[in-house]
PDB file of C-alpha atoms in Angstrom:
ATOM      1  CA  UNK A   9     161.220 202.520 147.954  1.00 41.00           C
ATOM      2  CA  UNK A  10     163.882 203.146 145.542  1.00 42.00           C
ATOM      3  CA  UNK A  11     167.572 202.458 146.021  1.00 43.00           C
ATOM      4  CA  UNK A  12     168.866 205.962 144.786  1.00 44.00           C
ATOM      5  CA  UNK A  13     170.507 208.933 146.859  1.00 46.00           C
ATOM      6  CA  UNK A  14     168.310 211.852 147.800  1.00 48.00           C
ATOM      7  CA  UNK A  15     169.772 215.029 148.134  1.00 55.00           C
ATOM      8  CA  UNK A  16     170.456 215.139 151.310  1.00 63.00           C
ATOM      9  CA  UNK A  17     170.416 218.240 153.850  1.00 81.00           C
ATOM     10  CA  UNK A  18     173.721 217.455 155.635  1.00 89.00           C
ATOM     11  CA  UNK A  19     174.756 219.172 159.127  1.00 90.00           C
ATOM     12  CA  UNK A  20     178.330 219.648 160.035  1.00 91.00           C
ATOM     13  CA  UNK A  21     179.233 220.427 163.539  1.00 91.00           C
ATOM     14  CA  UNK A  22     175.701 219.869 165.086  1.00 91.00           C
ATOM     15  CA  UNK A  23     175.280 222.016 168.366  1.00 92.00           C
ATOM     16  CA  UNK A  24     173.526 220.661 170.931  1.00 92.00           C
ATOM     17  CA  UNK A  25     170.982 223.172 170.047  1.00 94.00           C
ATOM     18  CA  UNK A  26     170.721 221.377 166.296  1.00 92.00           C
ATOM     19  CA  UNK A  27     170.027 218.211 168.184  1.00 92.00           C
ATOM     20  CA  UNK A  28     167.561 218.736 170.803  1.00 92.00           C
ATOM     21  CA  UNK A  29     165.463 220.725 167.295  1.00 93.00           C
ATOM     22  CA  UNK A  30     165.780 217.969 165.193  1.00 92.00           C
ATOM     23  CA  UNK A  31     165.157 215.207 167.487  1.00 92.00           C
ATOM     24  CA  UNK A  32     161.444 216.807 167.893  1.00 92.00           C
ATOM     25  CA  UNK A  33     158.367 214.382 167.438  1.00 94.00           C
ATOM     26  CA  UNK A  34     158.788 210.832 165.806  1.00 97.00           C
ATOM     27  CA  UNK A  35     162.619 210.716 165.075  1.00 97.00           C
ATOM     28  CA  UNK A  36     164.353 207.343 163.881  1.00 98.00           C
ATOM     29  CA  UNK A  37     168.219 207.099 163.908  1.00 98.00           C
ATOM     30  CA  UNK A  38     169.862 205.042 161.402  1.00 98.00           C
ATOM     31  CA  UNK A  39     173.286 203.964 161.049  1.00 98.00           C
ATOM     32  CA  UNK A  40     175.018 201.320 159.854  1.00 98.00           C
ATOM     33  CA  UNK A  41     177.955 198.456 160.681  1.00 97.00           C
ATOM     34  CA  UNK A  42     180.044 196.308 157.867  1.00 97.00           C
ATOM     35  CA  UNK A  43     180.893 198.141 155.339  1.00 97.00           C
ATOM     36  CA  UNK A  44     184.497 197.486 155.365  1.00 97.00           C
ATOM     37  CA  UNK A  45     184.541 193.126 155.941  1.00 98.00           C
ATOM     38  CA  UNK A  46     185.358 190.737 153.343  1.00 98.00           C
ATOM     39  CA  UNK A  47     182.670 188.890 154.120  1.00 98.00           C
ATOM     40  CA  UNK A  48     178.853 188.636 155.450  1.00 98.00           C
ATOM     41  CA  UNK A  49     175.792 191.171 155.436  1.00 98.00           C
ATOM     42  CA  UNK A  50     175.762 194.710 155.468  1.00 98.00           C
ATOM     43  CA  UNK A  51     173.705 195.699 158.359  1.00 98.00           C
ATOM     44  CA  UNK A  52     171.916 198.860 159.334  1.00 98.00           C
ATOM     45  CA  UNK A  53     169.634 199.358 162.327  1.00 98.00           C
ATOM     46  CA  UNK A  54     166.858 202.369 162.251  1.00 98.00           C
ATOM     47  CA  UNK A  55     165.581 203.017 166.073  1.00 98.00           C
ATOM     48  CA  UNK A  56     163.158 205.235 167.472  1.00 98.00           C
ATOM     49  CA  UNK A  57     163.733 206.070 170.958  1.00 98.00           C
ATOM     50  CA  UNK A  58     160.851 206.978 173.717  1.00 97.00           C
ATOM     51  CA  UNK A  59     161.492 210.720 175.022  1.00 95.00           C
ATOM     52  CA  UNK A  60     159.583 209.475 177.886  1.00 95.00           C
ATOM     53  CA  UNK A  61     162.373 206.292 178.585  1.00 96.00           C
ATOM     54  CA  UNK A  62     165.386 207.941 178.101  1.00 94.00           C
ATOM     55  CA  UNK A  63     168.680 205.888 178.241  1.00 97.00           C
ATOM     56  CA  UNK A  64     171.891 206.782 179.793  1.00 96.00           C
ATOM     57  CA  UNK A  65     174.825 206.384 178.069  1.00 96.00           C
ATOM     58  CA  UNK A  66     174.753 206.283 174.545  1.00 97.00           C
ATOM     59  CA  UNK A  67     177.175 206.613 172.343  1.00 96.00           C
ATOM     60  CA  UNK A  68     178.724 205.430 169.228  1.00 95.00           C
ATOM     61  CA  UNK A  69     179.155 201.992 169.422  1.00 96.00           C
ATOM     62  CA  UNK A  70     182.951 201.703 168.721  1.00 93.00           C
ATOM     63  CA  UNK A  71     183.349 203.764 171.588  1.00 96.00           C
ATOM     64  CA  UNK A  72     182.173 201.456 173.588  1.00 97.00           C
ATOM     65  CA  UNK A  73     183.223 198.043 175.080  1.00 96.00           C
ATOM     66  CA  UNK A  74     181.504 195.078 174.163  1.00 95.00           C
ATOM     67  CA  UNK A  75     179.944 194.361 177.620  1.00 97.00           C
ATOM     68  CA  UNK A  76     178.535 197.823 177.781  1.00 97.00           C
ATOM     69  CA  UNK A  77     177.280 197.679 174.101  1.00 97.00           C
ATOM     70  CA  UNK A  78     175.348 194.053 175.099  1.00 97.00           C
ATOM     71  CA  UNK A  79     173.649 196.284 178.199  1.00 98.00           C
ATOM     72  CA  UNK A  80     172.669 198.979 175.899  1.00 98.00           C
ATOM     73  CA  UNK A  81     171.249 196.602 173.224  1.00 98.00           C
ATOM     74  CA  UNK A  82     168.780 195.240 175.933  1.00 98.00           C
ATOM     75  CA  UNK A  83     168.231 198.530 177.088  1.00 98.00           C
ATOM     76  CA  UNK A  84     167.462 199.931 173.920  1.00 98.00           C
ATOM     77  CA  UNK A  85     165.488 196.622 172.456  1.00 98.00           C
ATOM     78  CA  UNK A  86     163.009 197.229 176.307  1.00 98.00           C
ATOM     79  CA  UNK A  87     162.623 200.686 176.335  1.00 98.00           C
ATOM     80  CA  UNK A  88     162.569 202.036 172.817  1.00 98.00           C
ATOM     81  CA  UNK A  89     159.726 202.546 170.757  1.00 98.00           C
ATOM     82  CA  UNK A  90     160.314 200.767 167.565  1.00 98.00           C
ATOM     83  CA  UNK A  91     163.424 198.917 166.977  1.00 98.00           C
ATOM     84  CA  UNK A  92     164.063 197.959 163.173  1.00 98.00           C
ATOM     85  CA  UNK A  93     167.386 196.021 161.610  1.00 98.00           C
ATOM     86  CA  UNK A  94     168.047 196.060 157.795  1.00 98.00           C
ATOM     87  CA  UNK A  95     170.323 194.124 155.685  1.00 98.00           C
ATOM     88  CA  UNK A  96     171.491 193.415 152.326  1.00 98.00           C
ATOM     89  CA  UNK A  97     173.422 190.535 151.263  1.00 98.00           C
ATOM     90  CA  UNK A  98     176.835 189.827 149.869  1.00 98.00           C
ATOM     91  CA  UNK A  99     175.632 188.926 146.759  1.00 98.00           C
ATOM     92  CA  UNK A 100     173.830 192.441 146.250  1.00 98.00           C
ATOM     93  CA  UNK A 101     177.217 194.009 147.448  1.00 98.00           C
ATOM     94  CA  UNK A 102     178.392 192.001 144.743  1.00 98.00           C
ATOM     95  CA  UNK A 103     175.965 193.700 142.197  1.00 98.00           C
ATOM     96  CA  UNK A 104     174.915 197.540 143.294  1.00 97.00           C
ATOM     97  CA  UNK A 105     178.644 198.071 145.424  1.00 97.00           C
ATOM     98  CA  UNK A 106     178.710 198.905 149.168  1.00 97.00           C
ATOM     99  CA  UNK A 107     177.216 202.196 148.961  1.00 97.00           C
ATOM    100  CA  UNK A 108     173.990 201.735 147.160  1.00 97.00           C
ATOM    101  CA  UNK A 109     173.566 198.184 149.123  1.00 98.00           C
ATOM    102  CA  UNK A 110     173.950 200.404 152.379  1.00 98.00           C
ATOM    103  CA  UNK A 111     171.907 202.804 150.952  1.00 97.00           C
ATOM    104  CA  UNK A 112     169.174 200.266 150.549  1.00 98.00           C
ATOM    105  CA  UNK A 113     169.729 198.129 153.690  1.00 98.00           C
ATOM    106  CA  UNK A 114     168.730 201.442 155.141  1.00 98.00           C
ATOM    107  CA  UNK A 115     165.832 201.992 153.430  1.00 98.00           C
ATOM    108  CA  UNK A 116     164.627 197.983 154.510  1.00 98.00           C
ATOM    109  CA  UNK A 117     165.721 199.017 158.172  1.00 98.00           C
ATOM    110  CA  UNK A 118     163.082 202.199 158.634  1.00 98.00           C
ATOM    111  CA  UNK A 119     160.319 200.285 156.319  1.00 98.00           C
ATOM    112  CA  UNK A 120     160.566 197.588 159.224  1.00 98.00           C
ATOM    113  CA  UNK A 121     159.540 200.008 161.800  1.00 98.00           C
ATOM    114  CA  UNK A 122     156.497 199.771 163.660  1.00 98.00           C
ATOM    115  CA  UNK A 123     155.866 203.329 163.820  1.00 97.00           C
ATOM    116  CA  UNK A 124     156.666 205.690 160.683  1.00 96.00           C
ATOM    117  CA  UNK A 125     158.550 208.591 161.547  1.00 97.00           C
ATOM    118  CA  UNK A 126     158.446 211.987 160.632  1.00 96.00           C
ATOM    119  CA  UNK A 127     162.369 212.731 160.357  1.00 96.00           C
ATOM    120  CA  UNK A 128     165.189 210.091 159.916  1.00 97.00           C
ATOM    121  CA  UNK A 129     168.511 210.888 160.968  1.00 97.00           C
ATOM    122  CA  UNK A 130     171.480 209.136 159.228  1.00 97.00           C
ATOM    123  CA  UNK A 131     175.094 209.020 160.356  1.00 97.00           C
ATOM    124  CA  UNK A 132     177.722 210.188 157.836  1.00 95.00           C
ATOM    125  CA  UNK A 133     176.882 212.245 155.099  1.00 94.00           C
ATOM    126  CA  UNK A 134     174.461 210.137 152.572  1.00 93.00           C
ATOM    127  CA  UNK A 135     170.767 209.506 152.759  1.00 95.00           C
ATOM    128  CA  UNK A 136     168.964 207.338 150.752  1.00 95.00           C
ATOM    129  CA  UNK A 137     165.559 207.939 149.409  1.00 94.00           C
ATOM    130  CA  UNK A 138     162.970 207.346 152.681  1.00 96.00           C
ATOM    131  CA  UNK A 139     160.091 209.142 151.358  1.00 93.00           C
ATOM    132  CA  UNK A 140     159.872 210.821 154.275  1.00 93.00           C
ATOM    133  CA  UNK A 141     162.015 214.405 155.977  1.00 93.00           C
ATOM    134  CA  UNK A 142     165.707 213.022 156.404  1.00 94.00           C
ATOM    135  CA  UNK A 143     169.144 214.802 157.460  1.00 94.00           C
ATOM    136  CA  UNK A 144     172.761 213.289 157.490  1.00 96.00           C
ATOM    137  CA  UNK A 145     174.354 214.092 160.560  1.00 96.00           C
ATOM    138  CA  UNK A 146     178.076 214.176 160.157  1.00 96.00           C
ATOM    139  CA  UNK A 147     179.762 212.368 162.935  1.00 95.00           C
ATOM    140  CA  UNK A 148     176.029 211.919 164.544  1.00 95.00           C
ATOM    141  CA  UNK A 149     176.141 208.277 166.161  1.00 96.00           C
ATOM    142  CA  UNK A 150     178.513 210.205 168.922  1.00 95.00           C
ATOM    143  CA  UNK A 151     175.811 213.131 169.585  1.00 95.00           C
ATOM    144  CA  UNK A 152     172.492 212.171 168.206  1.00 96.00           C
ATOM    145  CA  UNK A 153     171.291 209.748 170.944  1.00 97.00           C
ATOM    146  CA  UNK A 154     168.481 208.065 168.182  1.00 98.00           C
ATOM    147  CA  UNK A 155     171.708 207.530 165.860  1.00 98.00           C
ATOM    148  CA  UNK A 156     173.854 206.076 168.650  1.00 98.00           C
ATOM    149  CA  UNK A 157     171.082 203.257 169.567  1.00 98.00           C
ATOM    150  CA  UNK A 158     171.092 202.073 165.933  1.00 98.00           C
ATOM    151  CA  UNK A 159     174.993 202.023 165.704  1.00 98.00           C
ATOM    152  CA  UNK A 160     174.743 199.822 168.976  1.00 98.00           C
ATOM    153  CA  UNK A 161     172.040 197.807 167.531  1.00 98.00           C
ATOM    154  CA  UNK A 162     173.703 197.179 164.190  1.00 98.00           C
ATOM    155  CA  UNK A 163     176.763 196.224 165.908  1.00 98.00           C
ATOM    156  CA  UNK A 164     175.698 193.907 167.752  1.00 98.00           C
ATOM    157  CA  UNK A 165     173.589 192.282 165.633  1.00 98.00           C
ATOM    158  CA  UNK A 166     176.060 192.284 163.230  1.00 98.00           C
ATOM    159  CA  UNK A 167     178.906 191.120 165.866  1.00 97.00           C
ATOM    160  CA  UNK A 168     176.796 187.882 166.961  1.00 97.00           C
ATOM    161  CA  UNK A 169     176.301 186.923 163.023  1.00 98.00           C
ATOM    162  CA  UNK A 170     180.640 187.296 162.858  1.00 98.00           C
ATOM    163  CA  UNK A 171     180.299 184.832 165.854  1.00 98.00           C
ATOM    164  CA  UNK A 172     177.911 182.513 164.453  1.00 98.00           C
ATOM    165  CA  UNK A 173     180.168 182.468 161.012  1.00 98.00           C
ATOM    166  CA  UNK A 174     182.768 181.215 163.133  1.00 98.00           C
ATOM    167  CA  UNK A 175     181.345 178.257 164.771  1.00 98.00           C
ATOM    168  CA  UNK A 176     180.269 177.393 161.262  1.00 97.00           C
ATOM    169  CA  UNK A 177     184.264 178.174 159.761  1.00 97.00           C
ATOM    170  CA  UNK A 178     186.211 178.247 162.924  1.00 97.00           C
ATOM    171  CA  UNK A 179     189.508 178.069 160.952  1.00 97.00           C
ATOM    172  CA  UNK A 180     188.968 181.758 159.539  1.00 97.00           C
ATOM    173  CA  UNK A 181     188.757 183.236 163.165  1.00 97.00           C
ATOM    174  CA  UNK A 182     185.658 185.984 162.383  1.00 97.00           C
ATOM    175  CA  UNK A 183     185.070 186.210 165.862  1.00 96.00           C
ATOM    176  CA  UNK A 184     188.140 187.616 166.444  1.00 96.00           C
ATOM    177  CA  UNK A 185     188.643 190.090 162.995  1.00 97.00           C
ATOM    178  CA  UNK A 186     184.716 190.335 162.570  1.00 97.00           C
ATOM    179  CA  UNK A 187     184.942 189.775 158.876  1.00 97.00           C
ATOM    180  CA  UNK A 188     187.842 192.829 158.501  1.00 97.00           C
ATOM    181  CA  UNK A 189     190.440 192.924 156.187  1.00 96.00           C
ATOM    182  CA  UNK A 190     193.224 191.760 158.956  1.00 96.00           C
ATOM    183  CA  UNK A 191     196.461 189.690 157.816  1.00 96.00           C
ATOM    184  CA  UNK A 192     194.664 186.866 159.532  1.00 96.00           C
ATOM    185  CA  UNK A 193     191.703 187.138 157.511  1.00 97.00           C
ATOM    186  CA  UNK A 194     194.011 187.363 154.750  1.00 95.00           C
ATOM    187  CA  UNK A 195     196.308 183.814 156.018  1.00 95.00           C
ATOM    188  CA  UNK A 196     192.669 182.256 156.349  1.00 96.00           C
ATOM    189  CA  UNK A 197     191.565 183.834 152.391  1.00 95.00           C
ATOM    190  CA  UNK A 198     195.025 181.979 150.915  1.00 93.00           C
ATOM    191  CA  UNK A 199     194.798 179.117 153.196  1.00 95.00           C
ATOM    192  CA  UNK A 200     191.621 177.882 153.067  1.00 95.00           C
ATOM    193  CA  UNK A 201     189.762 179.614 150.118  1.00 94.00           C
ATOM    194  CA  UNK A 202     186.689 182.081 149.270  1.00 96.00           C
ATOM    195  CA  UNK A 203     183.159 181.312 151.054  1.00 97.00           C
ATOM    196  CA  UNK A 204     179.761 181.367 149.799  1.00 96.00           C
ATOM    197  CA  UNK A 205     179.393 184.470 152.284  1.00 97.00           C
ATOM    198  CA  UNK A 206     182.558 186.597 150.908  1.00 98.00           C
ATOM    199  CA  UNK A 207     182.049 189.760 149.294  1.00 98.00           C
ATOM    200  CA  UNK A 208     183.237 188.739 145.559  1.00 97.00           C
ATOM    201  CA  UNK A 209     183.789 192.051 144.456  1.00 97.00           C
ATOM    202  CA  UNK A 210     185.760 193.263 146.993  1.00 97.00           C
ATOM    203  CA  UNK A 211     189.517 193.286 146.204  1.00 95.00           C
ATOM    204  CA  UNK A 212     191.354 191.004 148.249  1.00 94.00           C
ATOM    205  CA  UNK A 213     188.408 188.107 147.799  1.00 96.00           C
ATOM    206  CA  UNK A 214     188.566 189.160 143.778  1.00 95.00           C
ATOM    207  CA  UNK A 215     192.145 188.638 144.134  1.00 93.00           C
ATOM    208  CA  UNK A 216     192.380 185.140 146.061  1.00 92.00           C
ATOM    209  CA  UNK A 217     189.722 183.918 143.487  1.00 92.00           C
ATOM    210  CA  UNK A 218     191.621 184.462 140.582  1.00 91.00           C
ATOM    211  CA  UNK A 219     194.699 183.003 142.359  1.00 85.00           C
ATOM    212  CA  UNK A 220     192.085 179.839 143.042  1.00 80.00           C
ATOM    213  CA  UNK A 221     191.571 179.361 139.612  1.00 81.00           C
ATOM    214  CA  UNK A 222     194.995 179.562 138.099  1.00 76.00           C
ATOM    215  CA  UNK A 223     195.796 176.758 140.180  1.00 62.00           C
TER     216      UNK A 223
END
């Protein structure tokens, strides 16, 4: 698996028609939370869901409040078929940028699965190279339900890392901001200094380094 963009075939305004015809056979969703944070992993999830199991209430994970996202997770970690997560590091942030490290935490999300697919259906409007049939949905982890259980997956996954972050560096508060570039993120950046886990290349870290070493 290569790290490169595939041309994808991108759908706009997806009728419910569109979905229930492209969510035929083996279908993974993929989607992906933490692209924006200072600091920590990107993380992607890739789920296939079991036509025969199906779960009530999906949706896009922001959409959602945190207690119903933690009932969905189980739901979806019981009753789907293959459940996948995929990550890639700050430090290869650092080198490809966000995109292409998205791009490829993607790629390691749907090689984890247990099953291959025959179609994978990305949020937003970029697919990497899967080897296999692949569509960006625009706007799809609201109305693909496949899409929607990895945007609850990667969230969550991704939430409970924020949380363990912060019982290792209480005094930056990621439970609360989840690694996002708020002014308290920013107080705990000037205050306290750049991590191992911080996302170098991104501006505001880039910034409070150079600061660091003029002092």
């Amino acid at each position: 698996m290569t790290n490169h963009d595939s041309v994808p075939v991108v759908i706009k305004n997806i009728t419910p028609e569109q979905v229930a015809l492209i969510s035929q056979g083996v279908v993974a969703g993929v989607d992906e939370v933490g692209r924006g944070p200072l600091v920590g992993d990107v993380v992607t999830a890739a789920v296939i869901l079991d036509p025969n199991k199906p779960i009530a209430g999906l949706n896009d994970s922001k959409k959602l409040s945190e207690k119903r996202r933690n009932a969905l997770y189980q739901d979806i970690m019981v009753n789907a078929l293959s459940v996948s997560v995929g990550r890639a590091s700050p430090t290869e942030i650092d080198e490809l940028n966000i995109l292409h490290a998205t791009m490829l935490a993607m790629q390691r999300a749907v090689a984890g699965l247990s099953i291959q697919p025959q179609r994978v259906l990305v949020d937003g409007n970029r697919v990497p190279d899967f080897g296999i049939a692949s569509h960006a949905v625009i706007k799809g982890d609201g109305l693909v339900a496949a899409i929607s259980a990895a945007s609850i997956i990667a969230k969550v996954t991704r939430d409970a890392e924020m949380d363990m972050l912060d019982q290792q560096y209480p005094q930056y508060g990621f439970a609360q901001h989840k690694g996002y570039p708020t002014k308290a993120h920013f107080e705990a950046l000037a205050l306290h200094g750049v991590l191992p886990q911080h996302r170098k290349s991104f501006k505001p870290v880039a910034e409070c380094i150079l600061l660091q070493n003029k002092s």
